[in-house]
Amino acid sequence: MKALRFYAPEDVRLEDVPEPECGPDEVKLKVKACSTCGTDVKIFYNGHQNITPPATMGHEIAGEVVEVGANVSGWTPGDRAQVIAAVPCGECYECKKGWMAVCQNQTSVGYQYDGGFADYIIIPRQVLRVDGLNRIPDNVGYDEASAAEPFACAINAQELLGIEEGDTVVVFGAGPIGCMHIRIARGVHRCGPVYLVDVNADRLKMSADAVQPEETIDGSQVDVVDRVMELTGGRGADVIITATAANITQEQAIAMAARNGRISFFGGLPKTNPTITCDSNVVHYRQLHIHGANGSAPEHNKRALEYISTGQVPVKDLITEHIPLDRVLDAFSIVKAGEAIKVTVVP
Ligand SMILES: [Zn+2]
Ligand SMILES: [Zn+2]
């Protein structure tokens, strides 16, 4: 079968590998859709400390069950399934507290376990043990289901933000995850006006056409903090989500937050430059709440599938490109150039 194997930074090969065999504690899927995101591009160029080459990439996976190990119950060939990417251990202090997104022994599909840019994938025992293989509702397509993983990360982040009806929300980053954040804030939390910020006018327009924020703000043209202050009558934004790796957006988020404002530092910063300047007195006197966000728990993946199924948070229109596995490296270029909202690879 074909698989996209990571050997070293910028040495990623689509090659023929033996079809994997299903062990007694495992499930084998025929991959039907594996979506791409910025993380794939990051791995392509920089590798990752948790990847021991060669390894098959791809972590946003949906497929059809084709084989079930003798010791596994609950699955039958023909079942449609979505796979978690972040795999908690289920046993550490954090997991026992129910904080599976911050498991200290977290492993990942597409890192320690071979991923979904391939014709077939083995779902390891570690995934099944934490209930990380999810049934796809009948009315949800494989491509949509593959987007449940990034969607789950956004659900995890927003759970911490206590978004209330009518809250003003600012989202930095007009990528797929920024779009999903807007849809969740509206569809699940019934927020008020949403302002979408980016420094790339084309991407801003493409995403705004899909999710229709009340206003887009091009950070390369205007002072983002001033504009949000104007739009909110000087009060500031109630909720700010930085779905980008740009340090300045975190500083701008603090500067534009309303009293009792809640901020999610959703996107991580570059490892080589992870610090920002924070006026601590602004945080203190305005009583700001600043949250981190680290991936998702299995339960968030289930909820994502449910929101897609009920129509509360649609994702179908965010998947703007379907690309065959043979052209998976083109998919990476499209993601890198920001020319599509979400690109799904279909083996
Ligand atoms: Zn991803
Ligand atoms: Zn754990």
Coordinates of C-alpha atoms and ligand atoms in Angstrom, one line a residue:
M1 CA 0.0 0.0 0.0
K2 CA 1.0 3.7 -0.3
A3 CA 2.0 5.7 2.8
L4 CA 3.5 9.1 3.4
R5 CA 6.7 8.4 5.5
F6 CA 8.6 11.0 7.4
Y7 CA 12.4 10.4 7.3
A8 CA 13.9 13.7 8.2
P9 CA 12.9 17.4 7.9
E10 CA 12.1 18.0 4.2
D11 CA 12.7 14.3 3.5
V12 CA 9.1 13.0 3.4
R13 CA 8.4 10.2 0.9
L14 CA 5.2 8.7 -0.5
E15 CA 6.3 5.1 -0.8
D16 CA 5.1 1.5 -1.1
V17 CA 5.1 -0.2 2.3
P18 CA 3.7 -3.6 3.4
E19 CA 0.0 -3.5 4.4
P20 CA 0.0 -3.5 8.2
E21 CA -1.4 -6.5 10.0
C22 CA -4.1 -6.3 12.7
G23 CA -3.0 -7.7 16.1
P24 CA -5.4 -9.3 18.6
D25 CA -5.8 -6.0 20.6
E26 CA -6.1 -3.7 17.5
V27 CA -8.5 -2.6 14.8
K28 CA -7.6 -2.1 11.2
L29 CA -9.2 0.8 9.2
K30 CA -9.3 1.5 5.5
V31 CA -8.5 5.2 5.6
K32 CA -11.3 7.2 3.8
A33 CA -10.2 10.7 4.7
C34 CA -7.2 12.3 6.4
S35 CA -7.2 16.0 6.7
T36 CA -4.2 18.2 6.7
C37 CA -3.3 21.1 9.0
G38 CA -0.5 23.5 9.9
T39 CA 1.0 20.8 12.2
D40 CA 1.7 18.6 9.2
V41 CA 3.6 21.4 7.5
K42 CA 5.5 22.1 10.7
I43 CA 6.5 18.4 10.9
F44 CA 7.5 18.4 7.2
Y45 CA 10.0 21.2 7.8
N46 CA 11.1 20.7 11.4
G47 CA 10.2 17.1 12.4
H48 CA 9.0 16.6 15.9
Q49 CA 10.6 15.2 19.1
N50 CA 8.0 12.5 19.4
I51 CA 8.5 11.1 15.9
T52 CA 11.1 8.4 15.4
P53 CA 11.7 8.1 11.6
P54 CA 10.5 6.6 9.5
A55 CA 6.9 7.1 10.5
T56 CA 3.7 7.5 8.6
M57 CA 2.2 11.0 9.0
G58 CA -1.4 12.2 9.3
H59 CA -3.5 12.7 12.5
E60 CA -7.0 13.8 11.4
I61 CA -8.4 10.5 10.4
A62 CA -11.7 8.8 9.5
G63 CA -12.1 5.4 7.9
E64 CA -13.9 2.1 7.6
V65 CA -13.3 -0.8 9.9
V66 CA -12.0 -3.8 7.9
E67 CA -10.6 -6.0 10.6
V68 CA -11.1 -6.4 14.3
G69 CA -8.6 -8.1 16.7
A70 CA -9.8 -11.2 18.6
N71 CA -9.7 -9.4 22.0
V72 CA -11.6 -6.2 20.8
S73 CA -15.3 -5.9 21.3
G74 CA -17.8 -3.4 20.0
W75 CA -16.6 -3.1 16.4
T76 CA -17.5 -4.9 13.2
P77 CA -16.1 -4.7 9.7
G78 CA -18.0 -2.1 7.8
D79 CA -18.4 0.3 10.8
R80 CA -17.4 3.9 10.1
A81 CA -15.0 5.4 12.6
Q82 CA -13.1 8.6 13.5
V83 CA -9.8 8.4 15.4
I84 CA -8.5 10.7 18.2
A85 CA -5.0 12.2 17.6
A86 CA -3.8 12.9 21.1
V87 CA -3.9 9.7 23.1
P88 CA -4.0 10.1 26.9
C89 CA -2.7 7.3 29.1
G90 CA -5.9 7.1 31.2
E91 CA -3.8 6.4 34.4
C92 CA -1.8 9.5 35.4
Y93 CA -2.9 12.1 38.0
E94 CA -4.3 14.4 35.3
C95 CA -6.2 11.6 33.5
K96 CA -7.8 10.5 36.8
K97 CA -8.8 14.0 37.5
G98 CA -10.6 14.0 34.1
W99 CA -8.1 16.4 32.5
M100 CA -7.1 14.1 29.6
A101 CA -6.1 16.9 27.3
V102 CA -3.1 17.6 29.6
C103 CA -2.1 13.9 30.3
Q104 CA 1.5 13.9 31.2
N105 CA 2.1 10.6 29.2
Q106 CA 0.3 11.7 26.1
T107 CA 1.2 10.0 22.9
S108 CA -0.1 10.8 19.4
V109 CA -1.4 9.1 16.2
G110 CA 0.9 10.1 13.4
Y111 CA 3.8 10.5 15.9
Q112 CA 4.4 7.4 18.1
Y113 CA 1.8 5.4 16.1
D114 CA 1.7 5.3 12.3
G115 CA -0.8 7.9 10.9
G116 CA -3.5 8.3 8.3
F117 CA -1.7 9.4 5.1
A118 CA -1.9 5.8 3.9
D119 CA -4.4 3.3 2.5
Y120 CA -4.7 1.4 5.8
I121 CA -4.0 2.2 9.5
I122 CA -3.8 0.1 12.6
I123 CA -5.6 1.5 15.6
P124 CA -3.4 0.6 18.6
R125 CA -4.5 -0.8 21.9
Q126 CA -3.6 2.6 23.6
V127 CA -6.3 4.3 21.5
L128 CA -9.0 1.7 22.1
R129 CA -8.3 1.6 25.8
V130 CA -9.3 5.3 26.3
D131 CA -12.3 4.9 24.0
G132 CA -10.6 6.9 21.2
L133 CA -12.2 5.3 18.2
N134 CA -15.5 7.0 17.6
R135 CA -18.5 5.9 15.6
I136 CA -19.3 8.3 12.9
P137 CA -23.0 9.3 12.8
D138 CA -24.8 8.2 9.6
N139 CA -25.4 11.7 8.3
V140 CA -21.7 12.7 8.7
G141 CA -19.3 12.2 5.8
Y142 CA -15.8 10.8 6.2
D143 CA -14.3 14.1 5.2
E144 CA -16.3 15.9 7.8
A145 CA -15.5 13.3 10.4
S146 CA -11.8 13.8 9.7
A147 CA -12.2 17.4 10.7
A148 CA -13.6 16.4 14.1
E149 CA -10.0 16.2 15.6
P150 CA -9.1 19.9 15.2
F151 CA -12.7 20.8 16.0
A152 CA -12.3 18.9 19.3
C153 CA -9.2 21.0 20.1
A154 CA -11.3 24.1 19.7
I155 CA -14.1 22.7 21.9
N156 CA -11.5 22.0 24.6
A157 CA -10.3 25.6 24.4
Q158 CA -13.8 27.2 24.5
E159 CA -14.9 25.0 27.4
L160 CA -12.5 27.1 29.5
L161 CA -13.7 30.4 28.3
G162 CA -17.2 30.6 29.8
I163 CA -18.6 32.3 26.7
E164 CA -22.0 33.8 27.5
E165 CA -24.8 34.8 25.3
G166 CA -24.1 38.1 23.6
D167 CA -20.3 38.2 24.4
T168 CA -18.1 40.0 21.9
V169 CA -15.6 37.6 20.5
V170 CA -12.3 38.3 18.6
V171 CA -10.6 35.5 16.8
F172 CA -7.1 35.9 15.5
G173 CA -6.2 33.7 12.6
A174 CA -8.4 33.2 9.5
G175 CA -7.4 29.5 9.0
P176 CA -9.7 26.5 9.4
I177 CA -9.4 26.4 13.1
G178 CA -10.3 30.1 13.4
C179 CA -13.4 29.4 11.3
M180 CA -14.3 26.5 13.6
H181 CA -13.9 28.7 16.7
I182 CA -16.3 31.2 15.3
R183 CA -18.9 28.5 14.5
I184 CA -18.6 26.9 17.9
A185 CA -18.8 30.3 19.7
R186 CA -22.0 31.1 17.8
G187 CA -23.6 27.6 17.4
V188 CA -22.9 26.3 20.9
H189 CA -22.4 29.3 23.1
R190 CA -24.6 31.9 21.3
C191 CA -22.0 34.6 21.4
G192 CA -22.7 38.1 20.1
P193 CA -20.6 40.0 17.5
V194 CA -17.5 38.2 16.1
Y195 CA -14.5 40.0 14.7
L196 CA -12.0 38.0 12.7
V197 CA -8.4 39.2 12.5
D198 CA -5.6 38.2 10.1
V199 CA -2.7 39.8 8.2
N200 CA -3.4 38.0 4.9
A201 CA -6.2 39.7 3.0
D202 CA -6.9 36.7 0.7
R203 CA -7.2 34.3 3.6
L204 CA -9.3 36.8 5.5
K205 CA -11.7 37.1 2.6
M206 CA -11.9 33.3 1.9
S207 CA -12.7 32.5 5.6
A208 CA -15.0 35.5 6.0
D209 CA -17.0 34.3 3.0
A210 CA -17.6 31.0 4.8
V211 CA -18.3 32.1 8.4
Q212 CA -19.5 35.7 8.0
P213 CA -18.0 37.5 11.0
E214 CA -19.6 40.9 11.8
E215 CA -16.3 42.4 10.6
T216 CA -12.9 41.4 9.4
I217 CA -9.8 43.3 10.6
D218 CA -6.7 43.2 8.5
G219 CA -3.8 43.6 11.0
S220 CA -1.4 44.6 8.2
Q221 CA -3.5 47.7 7.5
V222 CA -5.0 48.9 10.7
D223 CA -4.2 49.0 14.4
V224 CA -6.2 45.9 15.6
V225 CA -6.5 47.0 19.2
D226 CA -7.7 50.5 18.3
R227 CA -10.3 49.0 15.9
V228 CA -11.7 46.5 18.5
M229 CA -11.9 49.3 21.0
E230 CA -13.9 51.4 18.5
L231 CA -16.2 48.5 17.7
T232 CA -16.9 47.8 21.3
G233 CA -17.5 51.4 22.3
G234 CA -14.2 51.5 24.3
R235 CA -15.2 48.5 26.5
G236 CA -13.0 45.9 24.8
A237 CA -13.7 42.3 23.8
D238 CA -15.2 39.8 26.2
V239 CA -13.4 36.8 24.7
I240 CA -10.3 36.7 22.5
I241 CA -8.9 33.5 20.9
T242 CA -5.5 33.6 19.3
A243 CA -5.5 30.8 16.7
T244 CA -2.1 31.7 15.2
A245 CA 1.6 31.4 16.1
A246 CA 2.2 35.1 16.0
N247 CA 3.5 36.4 19.4
I248 CA 2.1 39.9 18.9
T249 CA -1.5 38.6 18.8
Q250 CA -1.2 37.4 22.4
E251 CA 0.0 40.9 23.4
Q252 CA -2.8 42.5 21.4
A253 CA -5.3 40.1 23.0
I254 CA -4.4 41.3 26.5
A255 CA -4.5 45.0 25.4
M256 CA -8.0 44.7 23.9
A257 CA -9.7 42.6 26.6
A258 CA -12.7 44.0 28.4
R259 CA -13.0 43.8 32.2
N260 CA -13.4 40.2 33.2
G261 CA -12.2 39.3 29.7
R262 CA -11.3 35.8 28.8
I263 CA -8.4 34.9 26.5
S264 CA -7.3 31.6 25.0
F265 CA -3.7 31.3 23.9
F266 CA -4.9 28.6 21.5
G267 CA -2.0 28.6 19.0
G268 CA 1.5 27.8 20.4
L269 CA 4.3 30.2 19.7
P270 CA 7.6 29.3 17.9
K271 CA 9.9 27.2 20.1
T272 CA 12.7 29.6 19.4
N273 CA 10.8 32.7 20.4
P274 CA 8.1 31.7 23.0
T275 CA 7.9 34.9 25.1
I276 CA 5.6 37.9 25.0
T277 CA 5.5 41.2 26.9
C278 CA 2.5 41.3 29.3
D279 CA 1.4 44.3 31.3
S280 CA 0.6 42.4 34.4
N281 CA -1.3 45.4 35.8
V282 CA -3.8 45.2 32.9
V283 CA -4.4 41.6 33.8
H284 CA -4.7 42.5 37.5
Y285 CA -7.0 45.5 37.4
R286 CA -9.1 44.3 34.5
Q287 CA -9.4 40.9 36.2
L288 CA -8.4 39.0 33.0
H289 CA -8.5 35.2 32.6
I290 CA -5.8 33.9 30.4
H291 CA -6.1 30.2 29.4
G292 CA -3.8 27.8 27.6
A293 CA -5.1 25.0 25.4
N294 CA -3.4 21.7 24.6
G295 CA -5.1 19.4 22.1
S296 CA -8.2 17.6 23.2
A297 CA -9.6 14.7 25.2
P298 CA -11.4 11.7 23.5
E299 CA -14.7 13.1 24.8
H300 CA -14.2 16.3 22.9
N301 CA -13.9 14.3 19.6
K302 CA -17.2 12.6 20.3
R303 CA -18.8 15.9 21.0
A304 CA -17.4 17.3 17.7
L305 CA -19.0 14.5 15.8
E306 CA -22.3 15.2 17.5
Y307 CA -22.2 18.9 16.8
I308 CA -21.5 18.1 13.1
S309 CA -24.3 15.6 13.0
T310 CA -26.9 17.9 14.6
G311 CA -25.9 20.7 12.3
Q312 CA -25.1 22.9 15.3
V313 CA -21.6 23.4 13.9
P314 CA -21.3 22.6 10.2
V315 CA -17.9 21.9 8.8
K316 CA -18.7 20.5 5.3
D317 CA -18.2 23.9 3.6
L318 CA -14.9 24.5 5.3
I319 CA -13.4 21.5 3.5
T320 CA -12.6 23.3 0.3
E321 CA -10.2 20.7 -1.3
H322 CA -10.2 16.9 -1.7
I323 CA -6.9 15.6 -2.9
P324 CA -5.9 12.0 -3.7
L325 CA -3.2 10.3 -1.6
D326 CA -0.8 10.4 -4.6
R327 CA -0.8 14.2 -4.4
V328 CA -0.5 14.5 -0.6
L329 CA 2.5 16.7 -0.9
D330 CA 0.6 19.2 -3.0
A331 CA -1.9 19.3 -0.1
F332 CA 0.9 20.4 2.2
S333 CA 1.8 23.2 -0.3
I334 CA -1.8 24.3 -0.4
V335 CA -2.0 24.4 3.4
K336 CA 1.3 26.2 3.6
A337 CA 0.2 28.9 1.1
G338 CA -3.1 29.3 2.9
E339 CA -4.9 28.7 -0.4
A340 CA -7.7 26.6 0.9
I341 CA -9.6 26.5 4.2
K342 CA -9.3 22.8 4.9
V343 CA -7.6 20.2 2.6
T344 CA -8.6 16.6 3.0
V345 CA -6.6 13.7 1.5
V346 CA -8.7 10.9 0.2
P347 CA -6.7 7.6 -0.3
Ligands
ZN1 ZN -4.1 18.8 12.9
ZN2 ZN -2.6 10.4 31.6

